[in-house]
């Protein structure tokens, strides 16, 4: 894209026009660049600086990383977040793709449109609201599905939110709020598959399953990768769900379930800013590298 | 035929999963705590109980809920304006003009977009603290205003939906660069402006971690942090609270109040959403 543009400029042979354009381009991005530096670049540098120094500002190498990693809660919260990410990403990929394919087979009738809208509604309840709703759903005394909870052997709220269940419960909450939007995106991507490709598959005698597996899912690949990247980045920063649950459970769920809660604790309860920064930097490095690997391997951003 | 039946039942089960909690929430706000426990979970309580719940909710800390709503609206609106004023021109310039550092800026935007921003909350706190803005509304409005995803959406939109020849023609006609943006690009950009506005508004309205850290005083909290603090005043979730207790139906009502603005904006933006989310899908 870059190439076509600059060549078009030189064909007309008007370097003055180009420099005028270049000045305007800089002016148009200036405000955004300021924010990018202030709230993207600077805090990242700040976090790295704090992660490698002590409270007095002296360079300490990796000692903050070692100290935090040896904290008795670190391995636990790392494991919690990892387990949650596995559940969350798996459920998202499987159910979103299946539901989008099913909706797409319904053709573009009003039923499909209505269903997409209904699936999308919980998206408006992101943040604290979704957690509050699910605190009620998971409390057998008031839940509309209390009989289901009882069948599964849960009679009190405390039993439902036992520490072993939390990864699954956070997955349900996150899926409930987030899946609808992705179903709409996948549905749209399915609509964009050229008609003749689908036609060819049908003429070759492929049934619904084969078309989905051999034609549609491979063509959704980029979008699935995109979803996984964003869901990974979002899932790794788990905070509001365990934080609110810890408020509501009087100690059943601790305040140190996720890595971000641990960062908060290091920074604001234990006054260990440098340790908090070390955990932040680890999260950043892992998230950006995972995203980088996915982007590089799938070629998601090579579109131009 | 059986496969159709199977497909139908899967789709229906998910409708129940997605809709039942919302329905329950709407009805819960119309009940007393007694009714919530003993009545059918999907029954309507009474208008009287709804009114009583509203009074009990607003009485909590002298209208704190209304104050939190006002705070949220203020924070989200100001940062929305700044976001739109900065992100739309930036995305336009990245897509349609040529300048030194363009590629670097594009890559930086992609990287920052993929960074989990909650991990930056602690360093942001330190930075804001260093310039003495902690406890002011700017400590969350300014970070909210930085919205790389909006720049990326605008960039995608202009590269795919607006032909460069159109701008070239306007330039030939003697339009200044700002004039080209103002009179040619901007009118064409309405769908993407609506989309960026919607996403940034929802992201800011529902953010919890950043204001939780930056604005610890109760009278500065946005509604999200506010309902979180209501939660710790509900006896059945937290038996240690005393006389100032909040009942569960009031908490349900508070949750409804907290999501109403998002729901309203969502209904208005809906027609842009589907077409806009697919703006990227046509980029092949």
Coordinates of C-alpha atoms in Angstrom, one line a residue:
Chain A
X1 CA 0.0 0.0 0.0
X2 CA 2.8 2.4 0.9
X3 CA 4.5 1.6 -2.4
X4 CA 1.6 2.4 -4.6
X5 CA 1.1 5.7 -2.9
X6 CA 4.6 7.1 -3.1
X7 CA 4.9 6.0 -6.7
X8 CA 1.7 7.8 -7.5
X9 CA 3.2 10.9 -6.0
X10 CA 6.4 10.7 -8.1
X11 CA 4.5 10.0 -11.3
X12 CA 2.9 13.4 -11.0
X13 CA 6.3 14.7 -10.1
X14 CA 5.1 17.2 -7.5
X15 CA 7.5 16.9 -4.6
X16 CA 6.0 20.1 -3.2
X17 CA 2.6 18.5 -2.9
X18 CA 4.2 15.5 -1.1
X19 CA 5.9 17.7 1.5
X20 CA 2.7 19.6 2.0
X21 CA 0.9 16.3 2.5
X22 CA 3.7 15.1 4.8
X23 CA 3.4 18.2 7.0
X24 CA -0.4 17.7 7.2
X25 CA 0.0 14.0 8.1
X26 CA 2.3 15.0 11.0
X27 CA -0.2 17.6 12.2
X28 CA -3.1 15.1 12.0
X29 CA -1.3 12.5 14.2
X30 CA 0.3 14.9 16.6
X31 CA -2.3 14.8 19.3
X32 CA -2.6 11.0 19.2
X33 CA 1.2 10.7 19.3
X34 CA 1.3 12.7 22.5
X35 CA -1.2 10.4 24.1
X36 CA 0.6 7.4 22.8
X37 CA 3.8 8.6 24.4
X38 CA 2.2 9.6 27.7
X39 CA -0.1 6.6 28.2
X40 CA 1.5 3.9 26.1
X41 CA 5.3 4.3 25.8
X42 CA 6.1 6.2 29.1
X43 CA 4.2 3.9 31.5
X44 CA 5.8 0.9 29.7
X45 CA 9.3 2.4 30.2
X46 CA 8.3 3.4 33.8
X47 CA 7.3 -0.2 34.5
X48 CA 10.5 -1.6 33.1
X49 CA 12.6 0.9 35.0
X50 CA 10.8 0.1 38.3
X51 CA 11.1 -3.6 37.7
X52 CA 14.9 -3.5 37.5
X53 CA 15.5 -1.1 40.4
X54 CA 14.8 -0.9 44.1
X55 CA 12.9 1.6 46.2
X56 CA 16.0 3.9 46.3
X57 CA 16.3 3.8 42.5
X58 CA 19.4 1.6 42.4
X59 CA 19.8 -1.0 39.7
X60 CA 19.0 -4.5 41.1
X61 CA 19.1 -6.8 38.1
X62 CA 16.5 -9.5 38.2
X63 CA 16.1 -9.5 42.0
X64 CA 12.5 -8.1 41.8
X65 CA 11.5 -10.9 39.5
X66 CA 13.1 -13.5 41.8
X67 CA 11.5 -12.0 44.9
X68 CA 8.0 -11.9 43.4
X69 CA 8.4 -15.3 41.8
X70 CA 9.3 -16.7 45.3
X71 CA 6.2 -15.1 46.9
X72 CA 4.0 -17.9 48.1
X73 CA 1.1 -16.6 46.1
X74 CA 2.8 -16.1 42.8
X75 CA 2.8 -19.7 41.4
X76 CA -0.8 -20.2 42.5
X77 CA -2.1 -17.0 40.8
X78 CA 0.0 -17.9 37.7
X79 CA -1.6 -21.3 37.7
X80 CA -5.1 -19.8 38.2
X81 CA -4.7 -17.4 35.3
X82 CA -3.2 -20.1 33.0
X83 CA -6.1 -22.5 33.7
X84 CA -8.6 -19.8 33.2
X85 CA -7.1 -18.9 29.9
X86 CA -7.2 -22.5 28.7
X87 CA -10.9 -22.8 29.5
X88 CA -11.7 -19.4 28.2
X89 CA -9.9 -19.7 24.9
X90 CA -11.2 -23.2 24.2
X91 CA -14.8 -22.4 25.0
X92 CA -14.6 -19.2 22.8
X93 CA -13.1 -21.0 19.8
X94 CA -15.4 -24.0 19.9
X95 CA -18.7 -22.4 20.8
X96 CA -18.3 -19.2 18.8
X97 CA -17.4 -21.0 15.6
X98 CA -20.1 -23.7 16.1
X99 CA -22.8 -21.1 16.8
X100 CA -21.8 -18.8 14.0
X101 CA -21.9 -21.8 11.6
X102 CA -25.3 -22.9 12.8
X103 CA -26.7 -19.4 12.5
X104 CA -25.2 -19.1 9.1
X105 CA -27.0 -22.3 8.0
X106 CA -30.3 -20.8 9.1
X107 CA -29.6 -18.4 6.2
X108 CA -30.1 -14.7 6.6
X109 CA -33.7 -14.8 7.7
X110 CA -35.1 -12.8 10.6
X111 CA -34.6 -15.7 13.0
X112 CA -30.9 -15.6 12.5
X113 CA -30.9 -11.9 13.0
X114 CA -33.0 -12.1 16.2
X115 CA -30.7 -14.8 17.6
X116 CA -27.6 -12.8 16.9
X117 CA -29.2 -9.8 18.7
X118 CA -30.2 -11.9 21.7
X119 CA -26.7 -13.4 22.0
X120 CA -25.3 -10.0 21.8
X121 CA -27.3 -8.4 24.6
X122 CA -25.1 -9.5 27.6
X123 CA -22.3 -7.5 25.9
X124 CA -23.9 -4.4 27.4
X125 CA -23.3 -5.8 30.8
X126 CA -19.5 -5.9 30.7
X127 CA -17.4 -5.1 33.7
X128 CA -18.7 -5.1 37.2
X129 CA -22.3 -5.6 36.1
X130 CA -21.7 -9.0 34.6
X131 CA -20.0 -10.2 37.8
X132 CA -22.9 -9.0 39.9
X133 CA -25.5 -10.8 37.7
X134 CA -23.6 -14.0 38.0
X135 CA -23.2 -13.7 41.8
X136 CA -27.0 -14.0 41.8
X137 CA -27.1 -16.8 39.2
X138 CA -24.6 -18.8 41.3
X139 CA -26.4 -18.3 44.6
X140 CA -28.8 -21.3 45.1
X141 CA -31.1 -19.3 47.3
X142 CA -32.1 -16.8 44.6
X143 CA -30.9 -18.3 41.3
X144 CA -33.4 -19.1 38.6
X145 CA -31.5 -22.3 37.9
X146 CA -31.2 -23.3 41.6
X147 CA -32.6 -26.7 40.8
X148 CA -29.8 -27.2 38.3
X149 CA -27.3 -26.1 40.9
X150 CA -28.8 -28.5 43.4
X151 CA -28.7 -31.4 40.9
X152 CA -25.0 -30.7 40.5
X153 CA -24.6 -31.0 44.2
X154 CA -24.4 -27.3 45.2
X155 CA -26.6 -26.2 48.0
X156 CA -25.0 -23.0 49.2
X157 CA -23.3 -20.0 47.6
X158 CA -20.0 -21.0 49.3
X159 CA -20.1 -24.4 47.7
X160 CA -20.6 -23.0 44.3
X161 CA -17.7 -20.6 44.5
X162 CA -15.2 -23.1 46.1
X163 CA -11.7 -22.2 44.8
X164 CA -11.6 -25.2 42.5
X165 CA -14.6 -24.0 40.5
X166 CA -13.4 -20.4 40.0
X167 CA -11.6 -20.8 36.7
X168 CA -14.7 -22.4 35.2
X169 CA -17.0 -19.7 36.7
X170 CA -14.9 -16.9 35.4
X171 CA -15.0 -18.6 32.0
X172 CA -18.8 -18.7 32.1
X173 CA -19.0 -15.0 33.0
X174 CA -16.5 -13.9 30.4
X175 CA -18.1 -16.1 27.7
X176 CA -21.6 -14.8 28.6
X177 CA -20.5 -11.2 28.1
X178 CA -18.0 -11.6 25.3
X179 CA -19.1 -14.4 23.0
X180 CA -22.0 -12.5 21.3
X181 CA -19.8 -9.9 19.7
X182 CA -17.5 -12.5 18.3
X183 CA -20.4 -14.6 17.0
X184 CA -21.5 -11.5 15.0
X185 CA -18.0 -11.0 13.7
X186 CA -17.7 -14.7 12.6
X187 CA -21.1 -14.6 11.1
X188 CA -20.1 -11.6 9.0
X189 CA -16.8 -13.3 8.0
X190 CA -18.9 -16.4 6.9
X191 CA -21.0 -14.1 4.8
X192 CA -17.9 -12.8 3.1
X193 CA -16.9 -16.2 1.7
X194 CA -17.5 -15.9 -2.0
X195 CA -20.7 -17.6 -3.2
X196 CA -19.0 -19.6 -5.9
X197 CA -16.7 -21.2 -3.4
X198 CA -19.7 -22.5 -1.4
X199 CA -21.4 -23.4 -4.6
X200 CA -18.4 -25.4 -5.8
X201 CA -18.3 -27.3 -2.5
X202 CA -22.0 -28.2 -2.9
X203 CA -21.6 -29.4 -6.5
X204 CA -18.6 -31.5 -5.4
X205 CA -21.1 -33.2 -3.1
X206 CA -19.8 -31.9 0.2
X207 CA -22.4 -32.2 3.0
X208 CA -22.8 -29.6 5.7
X209 CA -20.1 -31.0 8.0
X210 CA -17.6 -31.3 5.2
X211 CA -18.3 -27.8 3.9
X212 CA -17.9 -26.4 7.4
X213 CA -14.7 -28.3 8.2
X214 CA -12.9 -28.1 4.8
X215 CA -14.1 -24.7 3.5
X216 CA -15.6 -22.4 6.0
X217 CA -13.4 -23.0 9.1
X218 CA -10.1 -22.6 7.1
X219 CA -11.5 -19.4 5.7
X220 CA -12.3 -18.2 9.2
X221 CA -8.8 -18.9 10.4
X222 CA -7.6 -15.2 10.4
X223 CA -10.6 -14.2 12.4
X224 CA -10.2 -17.0 14.9
X225 CA -6.6 -16.0 15.4
X226 CA -7.6 -12.4 15.9
X227 CA -10.2 -13.4 18.5
X228 CA -7.7 -15.6 20.3
X229 CA -5.1 -12.8 20.5
X230 CA -7.5 -10.3 21.9
X231 CA -9.1 -12.8 24.2
X232 CA -5.7 -13.8 25.5
X233 CA -4.7 -10.2 26.2
X234 CA -8.0 -9.6 27.9
X235 CA -8.0 -12.9 29.9
X236 CA -4.5 -12.4 31.2
X237 CA -5.6 -9.2 32.9
X238 CA -8.3 -10.8 35.0
X239 CA -9.1 -8.5 37.8
X240 CA -12.6 -7.3 38.3
X241 CA -14.2 -10.8 38.5
X242 CA -12.0 -12.2 41.3
X243 CA -11.9 -8.8 43.1
X244 CA -15.7 -8.5 43.3
X245 CA -16.1 -12.2 44.2
X246 CA -13.6 -11.7 47.0
X247 CA -15.8 -8.8 48.3
X248 CA -18.9 -11.0 48.2
X249 CA -17.6 -14.2 49.6
X250 CA -16.0 -13.2 52.9
X251 CA -12.8 -15.0 52.4
X252 CA -13.8 -18.0 50.3
X253 CA -12.2 -16.4 47.3
X254 CA -9.0 -14.6 48.2
X255 CA -7.8 -11.2 47.1
X256 CA -4.8 -12.8 45.3
X257 CA -6.5 -15.1 42.8
X258 CA -5.1 -13.5 39.7
X259 CA -1.8 -12.0 38.7
X260 CA -3.3 -8.5 38.4
X261 CA -4.7 -8.7 41.9
X262 CA -1.3 -9.7 43.1
X263 CA 0.2 -6.6 41.3
X264 CA -2.4 -4.5 43.1
X265 CA -1.5 -6.1 46.4
X266 CA 2.2 -5.6 45.9
X267 CA 1.8 -2.0 45.0
X268 CA -0.9 -0.8 47.3
X269 CA -1.0 -3.2 50.3
X270 CA 2.6 -4.2 50.7
X271 CA 4.1 -0.9 49.3
X272 CA 6.4 -2.9 47.0
X273 CA 6.1 -0.9 43.8
X274 CA 9.1 -2.5 42.3
X275 CA 7.7 -6.0 42.8
X276 CA 4.4 -4.9 41.3
X277 CA 6.2 -3.5 38.3
X278 CA 8.1 -6.8 37.8
X279 CA 4.8 -8.7 37.7
X280 CA 3.4 -6.1 35.3
X281 CA 6.4 -6.4 33.0
X282 CA 6.1 -10.2 33.0
X283 CA 2.4 -10.0 32.0
X284 CA 3.2 -7.5 29.2
X285 CA 6.1 -9.6 27.8
X286 CA 4.0 -12.8 27.8
X287 CA 1.0 -11.1 26.2
X288 CA 2.8 -9.2 23.6
X289 CA 5.0 -12.3 22.7
X290 CA 2.0 -14.6 22.4
X291 CA 0.3 -12.0 20.2
X292 CA 3.4 -11.6 18.2
X293 CA 3.8 -15.3 17.6
X294 CA 0.2 -15.6 16.5
X295 CA 0.4 -12.6 14.2
X296 CA 3.6 -13.7 12.6
X297 CA 2.4 -17.3 12.0
X298 CA -1.0 -16.4 10.7
X299 CA 0.0 -13.4 8.7
X300 CA -3.0 -11.5 10.1
X301 CA -1.7 -8.1 9.4
X302 CA -0.1 -8.9 6.0
X303 CA -3.4 -7.9 4.3
X304 CA -1.8 -4.9 2.6
Chain B
X1 CA -33.9 -33.7 9.7
X2 CA -32.3 -34.8 12.9
X3 CA -29.4 -32.5 12.3
X4 CA -31.8 -29.6 11.9
X5 CA -33.4 -30.5 15.2
X6 CA -30.0 -30.7 16.9
X7 CA -28.9 -27.4 15.5
X8 CA -32.2 -25.8 16.6
X9 CA -31.8 -27.1 20.2
X10 CA -28.2 -26.0 20.5
X11 CA -29.2 -22.5 19.3
X12 CA -32.1 -22.5 21.8
X13 CA -30.1 -23.6 24.8
X14 CA -27.7 -20.7 24.1
X15 CA -30.6 -18.2 23.9
X16 CA -31.6 -19.3 27.4
X17 CA -28.0 -19.1 28.6
X18 CA -27.6 -15.5 27.2
X19 CA -31.1 -14.1 28.0
X20 CA -32.2 -15.7 31.2
X21 CA -29.8 -13.8 33.5
X22 CA -30.8 -10.5 31.9
X23 CA -34.5 -11.3 32.3
X24 CA -34.0 -12.4 35.9
X25 CA -32.2 -9.2 36.7
X26 CA -35.0 -7.0 35.2
X27 CA -37.5 -8.9 37.4
X28 CA -35.4 -9.0 40.5
X29 CA -35.4 -5.2 40.8
X30 CA -39.2 -5.3 41.3
X31 CA -39.2 -7.6 44.3
X32 CA -38.5 -7.4 48.0
X33 CA -35.7 -9.5 49.4
X34 CA -38.4 -11.9 50.7
X35 CA -40.0 -12.3 47.3
X36 CA -36.6 -12.8 45.7
X37 CA -36.0 -15.9 47.8
X38 CA -39.5 -17.4 48.0
X39 CA -41.3 -16.4 44.7
X40 CA -40.8 -17.9 41.3
X41 CA -37.5 -16.5 40.1
X42 CA -39.2 -15.4 36.8
X43 CA -42.2 -13.6 38.4
X44 CA -42.8 -9.9 38.5
X45 CA -42.8 -8.4 42.0
X46 CA -44.7 -5.1 42.2
X47 CA -44.2 -1.5 41.1
X48 CA -44.5 -0.6 44.7
X49 CA -41.4 -2.7 45.6
X50 CA -39.5 -1.3 42.6
X51 CA -40.2 2.2 43.9
X52 CA -39.2 1.3 47.4
X53 CA -36.0 -0.3 46.1
X54 CA -35.2 2.9 44.2
X55 CA -35.7 5.0 47.4
X56 CA -33.6 2.7 49.4
X57 CA -30.9 2.7 46.8
X58 CA -30.7 6.5 46.4
X59 CA -30.9 6.9 50.2
X60 CA -27.6 5.0 50.4
X61 CA -24.9 7.6 51.4
X62 CA -27.1 10.6 50.4
X63 CA -27.7 9.9 46.7
X64 CA -24.3 8.4 46.2
X65 CA -25.6 6.3 43.3
X66 CA -26.7 9.4 41.4
X67 CA -23.4 11.0 42.0
X68 CA -21.6 8.0 40.7
X69 CA -23.7 8.0 37.6
X70 CA -22.9 11.7 37.0
X71 CA -19.2 11.0 37.5
X72 CA -19.3 8.1 35.0
X73 CA -21.1 10.3 32.5
X74 CA -18.7 13.1 32.9
X75 CA -15.6 10.9 32.6
X76 CA -16.9 8.9 29.6
X77 CA -18.2 12.0 27.8
X78 CA -15.0 14.1 28.1
X79 CA -12.7 11.3 27.1
X80 CA -15.0 10.4 24.2
X81 CA -14.7 13.9 22.8
X82 CA -10.9 13.8 23.1
X83 CA -10.7 10.3 21.6
X84 CA -12.7 11.2 18.6
X85 CA -10.9 14.5 18.0
X86 CA -7.5 12.8 18.1
X87 CA -8.1 9.2 16.8
X88 CA -10.1 10.0 13.7
X89 CA -7.5 12.4 12.2
X90 CA -4.7 10.1 13.2
X91 CA -6.3 7.0 11.6
X92 CA -7.0 9.1 8.5
X93 CA -3.4 10.4 8.2
X94 CA -2.0 6.9 8.7
X95 CA -4.2 5.6 5.9
X96 CA -4.2 8.4 3.4
X97 CA -1.1 10.5 3.7
X98 CA 2.6 9.9 3.6
X99 CA 4.9 11.2 6.3
X100 CA 8.2 10.3 8.0
X101 CA 7.6 7.8 10.9
X102 CA 4.3 6.6 9.5
X103 CA 5.3 2.9 9.5
X104 CA 6.8 3.1 13.0
X105 CA 3.6 4.8 14.3
X106 CA 1.5 2.1 12.7
X107 CA 3.5 -0.7 14.3
X108 CA 3.5 1.1 17.7
X109 CA -0.3 1.4 17.5
X110 CA -0.7 -2.3 16.8
X111 CA 1.7 -3.3 19.6
X112 CA 0.0 -1.0 22.1
X113 CA -3.4 -2.3 21.0
X114 CA -2.4 -5.8 21.8
X115 CA -0.9 -4.9 25.2
X116 CA -3.2 -5.8 28.1
X117 CA -3.8 -2.3 29.5
X118 CA -4.7 -3.4 33.0
X119 CA -1.0 -4.4 33.5
X120 CA -0.1 -0.7 32.9
X121 CA -2.4 0.5 35.7
X122 CA 0.4 0.5 38.4
X123 CA 2.9 2.3 36.2
X124 CA 0.2 4.7 35.2
X125 CA -0.6 5.4 38.8
X126 CA 3.1 6.2 39.4
X127 CA 3.2 8.5 36.4
X128 CA 0.0 10.3 37.3
X129 CA 1.3 10.5 40.8
X130 CA 4.5 12.1 39.6
X131 CA 2.6 14.9 38.0
X132 CA 0.3 15.3 41.0
X133 CA -3.0 14.4 39.3
X134 CA -4.0 11.5 41.5
X135 CA -7.5 12.0 42.8
X136 CA -8.4 14.4 40.0
X137 CA -10.7 13.4 37.2
X138 CA -7.9 13.8 34.7
X139 CA -6.2 10.8 36.2
X140 CA -8.7 8.6 34.4
X141 CA -10.0 10.9 31.6
X142 CA -6.6 11.3 30.0
X143 CA -5.7 7.6 30.0
X144 CA -9.2 6.8 28.7
X145 CA -8.7 9.2 25.8
X146 CA -5.8 7.2 24.5
X147 CA -7.5 4.7 22.3
X148 CA -5.2 2.9 19.8
X149 CA -8.0 0.5 18.8
X150 CA -10.0 3.5 17.5
X151 CA -7.0 4.7 15.5
X152 CA -6.6 1.2 14.0
X153 CA -10.3 0.9 13.1
X154 CA -10.2 4.3 11.4
X155 CA -7.1 3.3 9.6
X156 CA -8.7 0.1 8.3
X157 CA -11.8 2.0 7.4
X158 CA -10.0 4.6 5.3
X159 CA -7.7 2.1 3.6
X160 CA -10.6 -0.1 2.5
X161 CA -13.6 2.1 2.1
X162 CA -12.3 5.4 0.7
X163 CA -10.4 5.5 -2.6
X164 CA -7.3 7.7 -2.6
X165 CA -8.2 9.1 -6.0
X166 CA -11.1 10.9 -4.4
X167 CA -8.7 12.8 -2.2
X168 CA -6.3 13.4 -5.0
X169 CA -9.1 15.0 -7.1
X170 CA -9.9 17.3 -4.2
X171 CA -6.3 18.3 -3.9
X172 CA -6.1 19.1 -7.6
X173 CA -9.1 21.3 -7.2
X174 CA -7.1 23.3 -4.8
X175 CA -8.4 22.0 -1.5
X176 CA -6.0 22.4 1.5
X177 CA -5.0 19.2 3.3
X178 CA -7.2 20.2 6.2
X179 CA -10.0 21.0 3.7
X180 CA -9.7 17.6 2.2
X181 CA -10.0 16.0 5.6
X182 CA -12.9 18.3 6.6
X183 CA -14.9 18.3 3.5
X184 CA -14.2 15.0 1.8
X185 CA -12.9 12.4 4.3
X186 CA -15.0 13.4 7.4
X187 CA -18.4 13.2 5.8
X188 CA -17.5 9.7 4.5
X189 CA -16.3 8.6 7.9
X190 CA -19.6 8.8 9.8
X191 CA -19.9 5.0 10.2
X192 CA -16.4 4.6 11.6
X193 CA -16.9 7.7 13.9
X194 CA -20.0 6.0 15.3
X195 CA -18.1 2.8 15.7
X196 CA -15.1 4.2 17.5
X197 CA -17.4 6.3 19.6
X198 CA -19.4 3.3 20.7
X199 CA -16.5 1.1 21.5
X200 CA -14.6 3.8 23.4
X201 CA -17.7 4.8 25.4
X202 CA -18.4 1.2 26.4
X203 CA -14.8 0.5 27.2
X204 CA -14.6 3.6 29.4
X205 CA -18.0 3.2 31.0
X206 CA -17.2 -0.4 32.0
X207 CA -13.6 0.0 33.1
X208 CA -13.1 -0.9 36.8
X209 CA -9.4 -1.3 37.6
X210 CA -8.2 2.1 36.6
X211 CA -10.7 4.3 38.5
X212 CA -10.5 1.8 41.4
X213 CA -6.9 2.7 41.7
X214 CA -6.9 6.3 40.7
X215 CA -10.0 7.6 42.5
X216 CA -10.3 6.0 46.0
X217 CA -12.7 8.6 47.4
X218 CA -16.3 7.6 47.3
X219 CA -17.6 10.8 45.9
X220 CA -15.4 10.5 42.8
X221 CA -16.1 6.9 42.0
X222 CA -17.7 6.0 38.7
X223 CA -20.8 3.8 38.9
X224 CA -18.8 0.6 38.1
X225 CA -16.6 1.0 41.2
X226 CA -19.7 2.3 43.1
X227 CA -21.8 -0.9 42.5
X228 CA -18.7 -2.8 43.6
X229 CA -18.7 -1.0 46.9
X230 CA -22.5 -1.5 47.2
X231 CA -21.8 -5.2 46.9
X232 CA -19.8 -5.2 50.1
X233 CA -22.8 -3.7 51.9
X234 CA -25.2 -6.6 51.1
X235 CA -25.6 -8.7 54.2
X236 CA -26.2 -12.0 52.3
X237 CA -22.9 -11.7 50.5
X238 CA -21.0 -10.1 53.4
X239 CA -22.6 -10.8 56.8
X240 CA -20.4 -8.3 58.6
X241 CA -22.2 -5.2 57.4
X242 CA -24.2 -3.3 60.0
X243 CA -27.1 -0.9 59.9
X244 CA -26.4 0.6 56.5
X245 CA -27.2 -2.6 54.7
X246 CA -28.3 -2.8 51.0
X247 CA -30.7 -5.6 50.1
X248 CA -30.2 -7.9 47.1
X249 CA -33.0 -6.4 44.9
X250 CA -31.5 -3.0 45.4
X251 CA -28.2 -4.3 44.2
X252 CA -29.9 -5.7 41.2
X253 CA -31.5 -2.4 40.6
X254 CA -28.2 -0.7 40.9
X255 CA -26.7 -3.1 38.3
X256 CA -29.6 -2.2 35.9
X257 CA -29.0 1.5 36.4
X258 CA -25.3 1.0 35.8
X259 CA -25.9 -0.7 32.4
X260 CA -28.7 1.5 31.1
X261 CA -26.5 4.1 29.4
X262 CA -24.6 1.3 27.6
X263 CA -27.8 -0.3 26.5
X264 CA -29.2 3.0 25.2
X265 CA -26.0 3.8 23.2
X266 CA -26.0 0.2 22.1
X267 CA -29.5 0.4 20.6
X268 CA -28.6 3.6 18.7
X269 CA -25.3 2.3 17.5
X270 CA -26.6 -1.2 16.5
X271 CA -26.9 -0.6 12.8
X272 CA -23.3 0.7 12.6
X273 CA -22.0 -2.2 14.6
X274 CA -22.6 -5.0 12.2
X275 CA -21.4 -3.2 9.1
X276 CA -18.6 -1.6 11.0
X277 CA -17.2 -4.7 12.7
X278 CA -17.1 -6.1 9.2
X279 CA -15.2 -3.2 7.8
X280 CA -12.1 -5.2 8.4
X281 CA -13.6 -8.4 7.0
X282 CA -13.6 -7.0 3.5
X283 CA -9.9 -6.2 3.7
X284 CA -8.7 -9.1 1.6

